[in-house]
PDB file of C-alpha atoms in Angstrom:
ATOM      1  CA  UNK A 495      -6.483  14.005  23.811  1.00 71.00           C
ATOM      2  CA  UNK A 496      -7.258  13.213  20.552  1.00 80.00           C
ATOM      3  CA  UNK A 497     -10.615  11.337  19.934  1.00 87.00           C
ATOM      4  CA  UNK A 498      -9.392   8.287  18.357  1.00 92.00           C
ATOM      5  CA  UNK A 499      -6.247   6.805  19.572  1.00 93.00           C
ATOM      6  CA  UNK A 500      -4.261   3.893  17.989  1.00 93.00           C
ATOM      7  CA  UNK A 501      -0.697   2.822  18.487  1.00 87.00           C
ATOM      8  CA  UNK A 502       1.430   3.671  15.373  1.00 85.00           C
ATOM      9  CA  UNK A 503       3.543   0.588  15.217  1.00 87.00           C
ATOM     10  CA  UNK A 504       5.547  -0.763  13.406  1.00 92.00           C
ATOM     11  CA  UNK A 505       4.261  -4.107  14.245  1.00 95.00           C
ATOM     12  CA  UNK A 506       7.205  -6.223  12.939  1.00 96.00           C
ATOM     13  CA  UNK A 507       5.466  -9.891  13.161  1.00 97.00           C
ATOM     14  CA  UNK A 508       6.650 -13.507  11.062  1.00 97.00           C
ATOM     15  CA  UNK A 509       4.108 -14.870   9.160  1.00 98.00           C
ATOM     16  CA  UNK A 510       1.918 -17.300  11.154  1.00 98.00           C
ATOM     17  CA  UNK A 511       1.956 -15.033  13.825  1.00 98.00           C
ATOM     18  CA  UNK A 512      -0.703 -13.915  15.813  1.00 98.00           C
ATOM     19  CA  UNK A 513      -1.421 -10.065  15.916  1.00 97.00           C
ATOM     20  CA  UNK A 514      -3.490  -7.529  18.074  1.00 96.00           C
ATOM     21  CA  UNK A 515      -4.260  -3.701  17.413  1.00 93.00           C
ATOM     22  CA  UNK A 516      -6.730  -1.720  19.892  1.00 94.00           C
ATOM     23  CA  UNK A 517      -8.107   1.416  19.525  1.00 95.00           C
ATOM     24  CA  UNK A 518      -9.665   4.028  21.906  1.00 96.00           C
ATOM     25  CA  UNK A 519     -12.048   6.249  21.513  1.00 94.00           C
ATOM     26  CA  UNK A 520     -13.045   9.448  23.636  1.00 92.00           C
ATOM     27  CA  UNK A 521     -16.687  10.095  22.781  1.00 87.00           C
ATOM     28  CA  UNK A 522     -19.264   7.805  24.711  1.00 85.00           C
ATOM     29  CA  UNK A 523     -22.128   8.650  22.171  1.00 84.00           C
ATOM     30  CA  UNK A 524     -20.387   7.025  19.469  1.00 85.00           C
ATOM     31  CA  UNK A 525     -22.338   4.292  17.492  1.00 82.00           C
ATOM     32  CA  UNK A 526     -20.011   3.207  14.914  1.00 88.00           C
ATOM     33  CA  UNK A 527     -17.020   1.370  14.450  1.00 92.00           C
ATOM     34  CA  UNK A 528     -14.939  -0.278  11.549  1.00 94.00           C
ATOM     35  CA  UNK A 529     -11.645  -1.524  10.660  1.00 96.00           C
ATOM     36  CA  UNK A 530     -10.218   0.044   7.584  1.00 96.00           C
ATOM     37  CA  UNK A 531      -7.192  -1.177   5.301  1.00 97.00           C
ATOM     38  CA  UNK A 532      -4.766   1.183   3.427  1.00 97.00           C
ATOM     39  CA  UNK A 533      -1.949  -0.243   1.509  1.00 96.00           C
ATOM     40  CA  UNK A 534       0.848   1.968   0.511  1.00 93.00           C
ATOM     41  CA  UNK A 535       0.140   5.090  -1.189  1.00 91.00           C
ATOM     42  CA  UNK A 536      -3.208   3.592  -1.618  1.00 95.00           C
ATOM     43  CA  UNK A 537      -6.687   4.308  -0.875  1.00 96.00           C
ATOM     44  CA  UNK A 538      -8.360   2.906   2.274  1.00 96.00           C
ATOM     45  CA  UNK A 539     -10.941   0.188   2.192  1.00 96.00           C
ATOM     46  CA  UNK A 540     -13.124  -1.517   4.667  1.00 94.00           C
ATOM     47  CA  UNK A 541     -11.483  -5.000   6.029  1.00 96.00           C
ATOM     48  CA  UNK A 542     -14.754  -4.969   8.482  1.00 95.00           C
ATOM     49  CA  UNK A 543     -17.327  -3.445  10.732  1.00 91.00           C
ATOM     50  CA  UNK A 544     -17.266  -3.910  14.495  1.00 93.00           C
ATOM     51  CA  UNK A 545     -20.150  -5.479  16.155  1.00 86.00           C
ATOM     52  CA  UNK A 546     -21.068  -5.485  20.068  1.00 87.00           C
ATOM     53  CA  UNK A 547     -20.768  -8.731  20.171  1.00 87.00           C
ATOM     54  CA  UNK A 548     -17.996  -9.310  18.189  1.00 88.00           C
ATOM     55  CA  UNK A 549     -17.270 -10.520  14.974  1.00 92.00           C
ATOM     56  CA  UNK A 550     -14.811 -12.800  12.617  1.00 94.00           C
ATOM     57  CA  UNK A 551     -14.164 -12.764   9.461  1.00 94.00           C
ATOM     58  CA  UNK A 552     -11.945 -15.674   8.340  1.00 96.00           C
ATOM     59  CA  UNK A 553      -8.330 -14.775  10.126  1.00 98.00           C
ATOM     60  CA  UNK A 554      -9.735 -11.549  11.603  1.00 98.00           C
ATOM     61  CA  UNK A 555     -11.694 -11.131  14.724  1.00 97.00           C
ATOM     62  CA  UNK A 556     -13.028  -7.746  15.728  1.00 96.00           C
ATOM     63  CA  UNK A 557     -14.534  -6.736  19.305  1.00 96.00           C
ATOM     64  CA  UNK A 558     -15.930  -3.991  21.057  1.00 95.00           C
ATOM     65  CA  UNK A 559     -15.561  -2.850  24.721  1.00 94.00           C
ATOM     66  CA  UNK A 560     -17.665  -0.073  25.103  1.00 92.00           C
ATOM     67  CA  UNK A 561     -17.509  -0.344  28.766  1.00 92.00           C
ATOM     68  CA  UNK A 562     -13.890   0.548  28.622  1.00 93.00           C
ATOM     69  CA  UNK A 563     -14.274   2.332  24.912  1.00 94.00           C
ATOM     70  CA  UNK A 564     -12.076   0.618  23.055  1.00 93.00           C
ATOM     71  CA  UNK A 565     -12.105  -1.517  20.054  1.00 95.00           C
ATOM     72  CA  UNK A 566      -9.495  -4.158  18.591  1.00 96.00           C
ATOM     73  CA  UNK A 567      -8.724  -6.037  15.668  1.00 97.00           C
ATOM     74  CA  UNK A 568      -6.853 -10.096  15.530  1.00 97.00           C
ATOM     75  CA  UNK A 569      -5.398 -11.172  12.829  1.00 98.00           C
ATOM     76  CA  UNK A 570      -4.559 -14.968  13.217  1.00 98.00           C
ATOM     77  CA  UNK A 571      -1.675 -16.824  11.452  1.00 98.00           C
ATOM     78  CA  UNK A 572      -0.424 -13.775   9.832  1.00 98.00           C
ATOM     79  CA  UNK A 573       0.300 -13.431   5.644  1.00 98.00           C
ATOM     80  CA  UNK A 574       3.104 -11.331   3.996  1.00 97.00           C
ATOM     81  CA  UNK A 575      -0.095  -9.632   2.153  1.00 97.00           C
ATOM     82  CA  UNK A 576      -1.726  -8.725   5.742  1.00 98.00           C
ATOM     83  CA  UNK A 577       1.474  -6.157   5.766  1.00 97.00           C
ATOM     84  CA  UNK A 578      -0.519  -2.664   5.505  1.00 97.00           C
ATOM     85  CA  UNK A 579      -1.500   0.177   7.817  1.00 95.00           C
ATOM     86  CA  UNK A 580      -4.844  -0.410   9.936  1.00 97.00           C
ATOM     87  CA  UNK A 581      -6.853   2.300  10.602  1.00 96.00           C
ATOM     88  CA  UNK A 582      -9.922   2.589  13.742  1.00 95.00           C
ATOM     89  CA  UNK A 583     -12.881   4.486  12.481  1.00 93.00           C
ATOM     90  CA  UNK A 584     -15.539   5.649  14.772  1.00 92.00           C
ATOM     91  CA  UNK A 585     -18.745   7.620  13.835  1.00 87.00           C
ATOM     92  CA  UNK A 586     -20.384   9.553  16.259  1.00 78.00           C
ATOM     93  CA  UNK A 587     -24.271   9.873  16.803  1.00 65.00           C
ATOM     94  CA  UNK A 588     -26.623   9.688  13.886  1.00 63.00           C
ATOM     95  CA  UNK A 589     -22.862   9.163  12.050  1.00 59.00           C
ATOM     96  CA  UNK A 590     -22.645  13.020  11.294  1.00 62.00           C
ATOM     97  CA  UNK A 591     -18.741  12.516  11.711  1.00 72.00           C
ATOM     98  CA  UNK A 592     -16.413  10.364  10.833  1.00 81.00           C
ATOM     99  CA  UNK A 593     -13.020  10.055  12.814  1.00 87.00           C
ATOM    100  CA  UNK A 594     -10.030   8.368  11.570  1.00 91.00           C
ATOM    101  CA  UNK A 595      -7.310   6.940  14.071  1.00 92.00           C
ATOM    102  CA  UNK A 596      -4.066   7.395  12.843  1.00 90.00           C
ATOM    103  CA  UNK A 597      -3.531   3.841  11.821  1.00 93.00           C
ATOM    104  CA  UNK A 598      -1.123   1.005  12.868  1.00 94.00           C
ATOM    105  CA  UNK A 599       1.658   0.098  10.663  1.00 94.00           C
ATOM    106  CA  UNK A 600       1.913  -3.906  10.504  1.00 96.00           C
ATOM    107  CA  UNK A 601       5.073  -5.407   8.475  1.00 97.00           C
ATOM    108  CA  UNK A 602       4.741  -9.731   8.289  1.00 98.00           C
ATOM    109  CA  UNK A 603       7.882 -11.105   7.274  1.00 96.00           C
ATOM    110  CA  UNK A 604       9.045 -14.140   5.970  1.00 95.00           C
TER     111      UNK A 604
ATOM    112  CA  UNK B 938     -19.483   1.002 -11.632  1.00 63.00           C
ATOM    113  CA  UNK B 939     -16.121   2.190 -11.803  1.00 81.00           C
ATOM    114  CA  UNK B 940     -15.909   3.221  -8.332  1.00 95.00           C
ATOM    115  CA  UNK B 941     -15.099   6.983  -7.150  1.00 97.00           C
ATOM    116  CA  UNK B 942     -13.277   9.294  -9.792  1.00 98.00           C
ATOM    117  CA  UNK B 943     -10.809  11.695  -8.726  1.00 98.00           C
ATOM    118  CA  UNK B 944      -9.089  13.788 -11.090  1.00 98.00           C
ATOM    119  CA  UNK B 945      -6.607  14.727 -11.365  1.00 98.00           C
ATOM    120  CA  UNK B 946      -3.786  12.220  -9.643  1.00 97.00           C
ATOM    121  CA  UNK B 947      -1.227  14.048  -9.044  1.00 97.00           C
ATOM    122  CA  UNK B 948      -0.648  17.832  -8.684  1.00 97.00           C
ATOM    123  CA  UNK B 949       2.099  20.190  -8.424  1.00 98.00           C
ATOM    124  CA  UNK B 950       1.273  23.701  -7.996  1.00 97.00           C
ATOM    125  CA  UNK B 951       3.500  26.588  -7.327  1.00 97.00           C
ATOM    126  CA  UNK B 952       2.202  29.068  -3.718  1.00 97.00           C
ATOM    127  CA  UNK B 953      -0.450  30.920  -4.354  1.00 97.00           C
ATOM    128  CA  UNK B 954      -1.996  29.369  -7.299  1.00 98.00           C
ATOM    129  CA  UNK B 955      -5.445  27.893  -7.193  1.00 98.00           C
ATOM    130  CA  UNK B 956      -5.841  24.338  -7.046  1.00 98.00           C
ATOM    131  CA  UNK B 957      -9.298  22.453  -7.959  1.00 98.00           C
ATOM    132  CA  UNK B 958      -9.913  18.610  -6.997  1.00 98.00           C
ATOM    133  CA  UNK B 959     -12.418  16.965  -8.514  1.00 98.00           C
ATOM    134  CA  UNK B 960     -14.113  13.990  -7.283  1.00 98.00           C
ATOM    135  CA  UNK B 961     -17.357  11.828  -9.127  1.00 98.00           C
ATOM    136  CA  UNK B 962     -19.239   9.431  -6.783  1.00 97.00           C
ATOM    137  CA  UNK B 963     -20.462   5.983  -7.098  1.00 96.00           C
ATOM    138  CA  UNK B 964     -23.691   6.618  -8.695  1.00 94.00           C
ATOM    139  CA  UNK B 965     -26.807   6.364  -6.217  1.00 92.00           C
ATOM    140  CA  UNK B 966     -24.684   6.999  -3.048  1.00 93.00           C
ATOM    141  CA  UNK B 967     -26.262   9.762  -0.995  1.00 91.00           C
ATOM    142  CA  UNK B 968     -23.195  11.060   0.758  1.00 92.00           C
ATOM    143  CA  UNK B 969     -20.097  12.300  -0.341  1.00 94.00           C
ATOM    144  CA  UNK B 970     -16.617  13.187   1.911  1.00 94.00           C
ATOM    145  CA  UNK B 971     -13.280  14.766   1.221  1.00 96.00           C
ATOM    146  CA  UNK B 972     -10.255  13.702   3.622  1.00 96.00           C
ATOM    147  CA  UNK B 973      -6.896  14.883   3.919  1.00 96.00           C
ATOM    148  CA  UNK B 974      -3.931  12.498   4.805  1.00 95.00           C
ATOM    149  CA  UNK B 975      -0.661  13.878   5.798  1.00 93.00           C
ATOM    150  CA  UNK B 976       1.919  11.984   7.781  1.00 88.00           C
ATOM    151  CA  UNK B 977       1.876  14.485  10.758  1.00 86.00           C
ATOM    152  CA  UNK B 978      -2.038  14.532  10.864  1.00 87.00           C
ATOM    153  CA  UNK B 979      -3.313  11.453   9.276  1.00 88.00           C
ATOM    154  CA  UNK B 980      -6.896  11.170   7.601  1.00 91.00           C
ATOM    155  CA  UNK B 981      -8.738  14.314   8.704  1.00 91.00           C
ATOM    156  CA  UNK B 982     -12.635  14.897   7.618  1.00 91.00           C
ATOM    157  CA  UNK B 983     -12.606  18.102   6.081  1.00 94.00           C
ATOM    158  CA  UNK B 984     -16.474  18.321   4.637  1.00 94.00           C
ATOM    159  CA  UNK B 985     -19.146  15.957   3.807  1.00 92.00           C
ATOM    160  CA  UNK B 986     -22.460  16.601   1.342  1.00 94.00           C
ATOM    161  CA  UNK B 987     -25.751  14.376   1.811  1.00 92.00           C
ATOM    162  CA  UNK B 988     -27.876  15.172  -1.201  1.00 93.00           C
ATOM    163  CA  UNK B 989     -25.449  17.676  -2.270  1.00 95.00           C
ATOM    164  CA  UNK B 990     -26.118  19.791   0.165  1.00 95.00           C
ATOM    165  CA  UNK B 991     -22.927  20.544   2.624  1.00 94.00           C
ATOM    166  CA  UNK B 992     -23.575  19.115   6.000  1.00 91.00           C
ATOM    167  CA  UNK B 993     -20.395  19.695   8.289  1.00 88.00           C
ATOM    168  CA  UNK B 994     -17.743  21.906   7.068  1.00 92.00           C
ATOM    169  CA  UNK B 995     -15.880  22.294  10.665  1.00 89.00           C
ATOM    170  CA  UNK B 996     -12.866  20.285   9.499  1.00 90.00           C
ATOM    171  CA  UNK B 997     -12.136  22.619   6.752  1.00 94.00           C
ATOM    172  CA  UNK B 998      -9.046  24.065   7.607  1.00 88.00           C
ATOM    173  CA  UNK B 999      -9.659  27.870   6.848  1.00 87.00           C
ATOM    174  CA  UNK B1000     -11.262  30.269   4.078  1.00 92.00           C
ATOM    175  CA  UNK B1001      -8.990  29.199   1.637  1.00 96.00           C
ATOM    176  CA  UNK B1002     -10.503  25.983   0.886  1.00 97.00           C
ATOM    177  CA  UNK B1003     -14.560  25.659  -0.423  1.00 97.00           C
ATOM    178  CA  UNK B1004     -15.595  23.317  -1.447  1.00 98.00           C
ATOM    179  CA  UNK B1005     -18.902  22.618  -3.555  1.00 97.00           C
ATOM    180  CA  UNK B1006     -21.287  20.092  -4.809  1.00 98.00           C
ATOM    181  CA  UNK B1007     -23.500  21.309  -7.754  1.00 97.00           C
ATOM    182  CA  UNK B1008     -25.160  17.776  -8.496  1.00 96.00           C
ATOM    183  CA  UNK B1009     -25.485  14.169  -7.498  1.00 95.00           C
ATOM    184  CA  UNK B1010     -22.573  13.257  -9.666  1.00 96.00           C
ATOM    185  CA  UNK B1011     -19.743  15.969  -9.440  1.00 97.00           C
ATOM    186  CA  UNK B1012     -17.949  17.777  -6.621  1.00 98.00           C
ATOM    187  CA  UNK B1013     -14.851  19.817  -6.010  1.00 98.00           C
ATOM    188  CA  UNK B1014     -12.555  20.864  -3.542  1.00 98.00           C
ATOM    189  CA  UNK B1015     -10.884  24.396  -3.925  1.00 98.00           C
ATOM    190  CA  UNK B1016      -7.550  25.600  -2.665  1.00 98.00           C
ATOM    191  CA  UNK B1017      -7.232  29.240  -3.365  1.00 97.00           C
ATOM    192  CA  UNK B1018      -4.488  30.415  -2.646  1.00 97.00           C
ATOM    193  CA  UNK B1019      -2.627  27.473  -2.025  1.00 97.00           C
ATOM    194  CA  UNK B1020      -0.035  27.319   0.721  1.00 97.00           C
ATOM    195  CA  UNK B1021       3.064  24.375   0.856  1.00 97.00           C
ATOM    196  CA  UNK B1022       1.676  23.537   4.101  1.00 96.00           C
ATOM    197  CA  UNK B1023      -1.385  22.112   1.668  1.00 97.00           C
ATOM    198  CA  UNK B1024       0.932  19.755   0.393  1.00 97.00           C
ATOM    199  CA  UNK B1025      -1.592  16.304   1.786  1.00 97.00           C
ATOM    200  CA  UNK B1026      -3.426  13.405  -0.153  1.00 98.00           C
ATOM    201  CA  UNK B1027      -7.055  14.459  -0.791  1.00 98.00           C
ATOM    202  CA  UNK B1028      -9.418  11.618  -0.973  1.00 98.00           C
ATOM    203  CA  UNK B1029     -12.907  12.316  -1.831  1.00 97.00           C
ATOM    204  CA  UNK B1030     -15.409   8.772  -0.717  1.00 95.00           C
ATOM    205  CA  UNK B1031     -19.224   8.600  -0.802  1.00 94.00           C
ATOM    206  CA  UNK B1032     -21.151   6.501   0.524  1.00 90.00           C
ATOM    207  CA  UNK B1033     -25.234   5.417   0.047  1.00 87.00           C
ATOM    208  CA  UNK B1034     -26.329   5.337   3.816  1.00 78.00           C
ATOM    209  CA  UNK B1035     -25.335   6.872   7.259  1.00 67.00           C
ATOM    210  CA  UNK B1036     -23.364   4.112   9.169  1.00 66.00           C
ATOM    211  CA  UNK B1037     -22.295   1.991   6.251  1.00 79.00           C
ATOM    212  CA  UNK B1038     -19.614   1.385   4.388  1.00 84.00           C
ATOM    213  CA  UNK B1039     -17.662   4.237   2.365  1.00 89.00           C
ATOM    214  CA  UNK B1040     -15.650   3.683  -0.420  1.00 93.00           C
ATOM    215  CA  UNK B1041     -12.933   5.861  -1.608  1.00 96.00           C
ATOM    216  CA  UNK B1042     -11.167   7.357  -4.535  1.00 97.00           C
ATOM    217  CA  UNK B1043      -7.623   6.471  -4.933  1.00 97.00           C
ATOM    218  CA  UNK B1044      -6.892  10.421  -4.304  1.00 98.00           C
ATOM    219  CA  UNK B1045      -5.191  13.319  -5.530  1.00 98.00           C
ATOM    220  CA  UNK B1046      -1.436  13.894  -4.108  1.00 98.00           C
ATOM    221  CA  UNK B1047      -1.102  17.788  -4.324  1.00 98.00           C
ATOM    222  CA  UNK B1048       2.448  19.161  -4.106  1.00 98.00           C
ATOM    223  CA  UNK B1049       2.462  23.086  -3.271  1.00 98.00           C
ATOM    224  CA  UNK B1050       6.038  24.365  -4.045  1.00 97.00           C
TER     225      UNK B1050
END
């Protein structure tokens, strides 16, 4: 089982649509969670962190279920620019490593 | 700052040459990581330095690849020799504290041929 775990997608969604990604993760220890963008043959970059008790950032609303081990991302009323892959990080204790999920592909059309 | 450097951008190499990736971090960041992204594998962690001093080299695929860090601002990822199955993105990011926010280069696309 691999330690991060995201669906792959495609998410094929119109815009103003309303979009969810989750995310498992295998190791209990871990401490650390984001939500990282990567455009097309792009580098990726942070869209947000995850808090325990949640967070939102404008459209986007990020949680974390550590009961279950799972995180997941919202993004409300959906924009043709949203269209990108998502990717789950986790770090584990004392963040000594990083771990990438795979990333979900999410297409918004018009 | 101009963000992380990677040099060079693209790279096509013929098997069994040596390859070398450089990467220069955001000044002042403590950390510094080099990823490989394939399609099959995704973003794999393949080393990471904290005050250039290697900390976790267990993603490093095999004896083939070093990689070294001989000051704050400069590091480098060698392939040697280089395989086609090497063929990845390699993104070098840094980063100023455990548990923050990293920021990434925009990569190096090797081609091994």
């Amino acid at each position: 089982r691999k330690e991060v775990e995201q669906d792959p997608g495609p998410f094929n969604v119109p815009e103003g649509a309303t979009v969810a990604f989750n995310c498992t993760y295998s190791n209990s220890a871990s401490q650390s969670f984001f939500w990282y963008r990567q455009d097309c043959r792009k580098e990726p970059k942070l869209l947000m962190s995850v808090y325990s008790s949640g967070n939102e950032d404008g459209r986007f609303t990020a949680q974390l279920n550590r009961a279950s081990q799972y995180i997941s991302l919202l993004i409300r009323d959906s924009k043709l620019s949203d269209s990108a892959t998502y990717l789950c990080v986790v770090k584990n204790t004392g963040g000594f490593k990083t771990i990438f999920g795979a990333g979900t592909r999410l297409f918004v059309k018009a | 700052d101009a963000g992380v450097i990677q040099s060079p951008r693209h790279e096509v190499t013929e098997m069994g040459q040596e390859v070398t990736l450089r990467c220069k971090p955001i000044s002042g960041h403590d950390y510094l990581f080099w990823y490989r992204q394939t399609m099959m594998r995704g973003l794999e962690l393949l080393i990471y330095f904290n005050n250039n001093v290697p900390i976790d080299d267990s993603g490093m695929p095999e004896d083939r690849f070093s990689a070294k860090m001989p000051n704050a601002s400069f590091s480098t990822l060698k392939i040697q020799p280089s395989e086609p199955r090497d063929s990845a993105v390699y993104f070098c990011a840094s980063q100023d504290r455990m548990n923050t926010e990293a920021f990434f280069g925009q990569g190096t696309r090797l081609t091994v041929v």
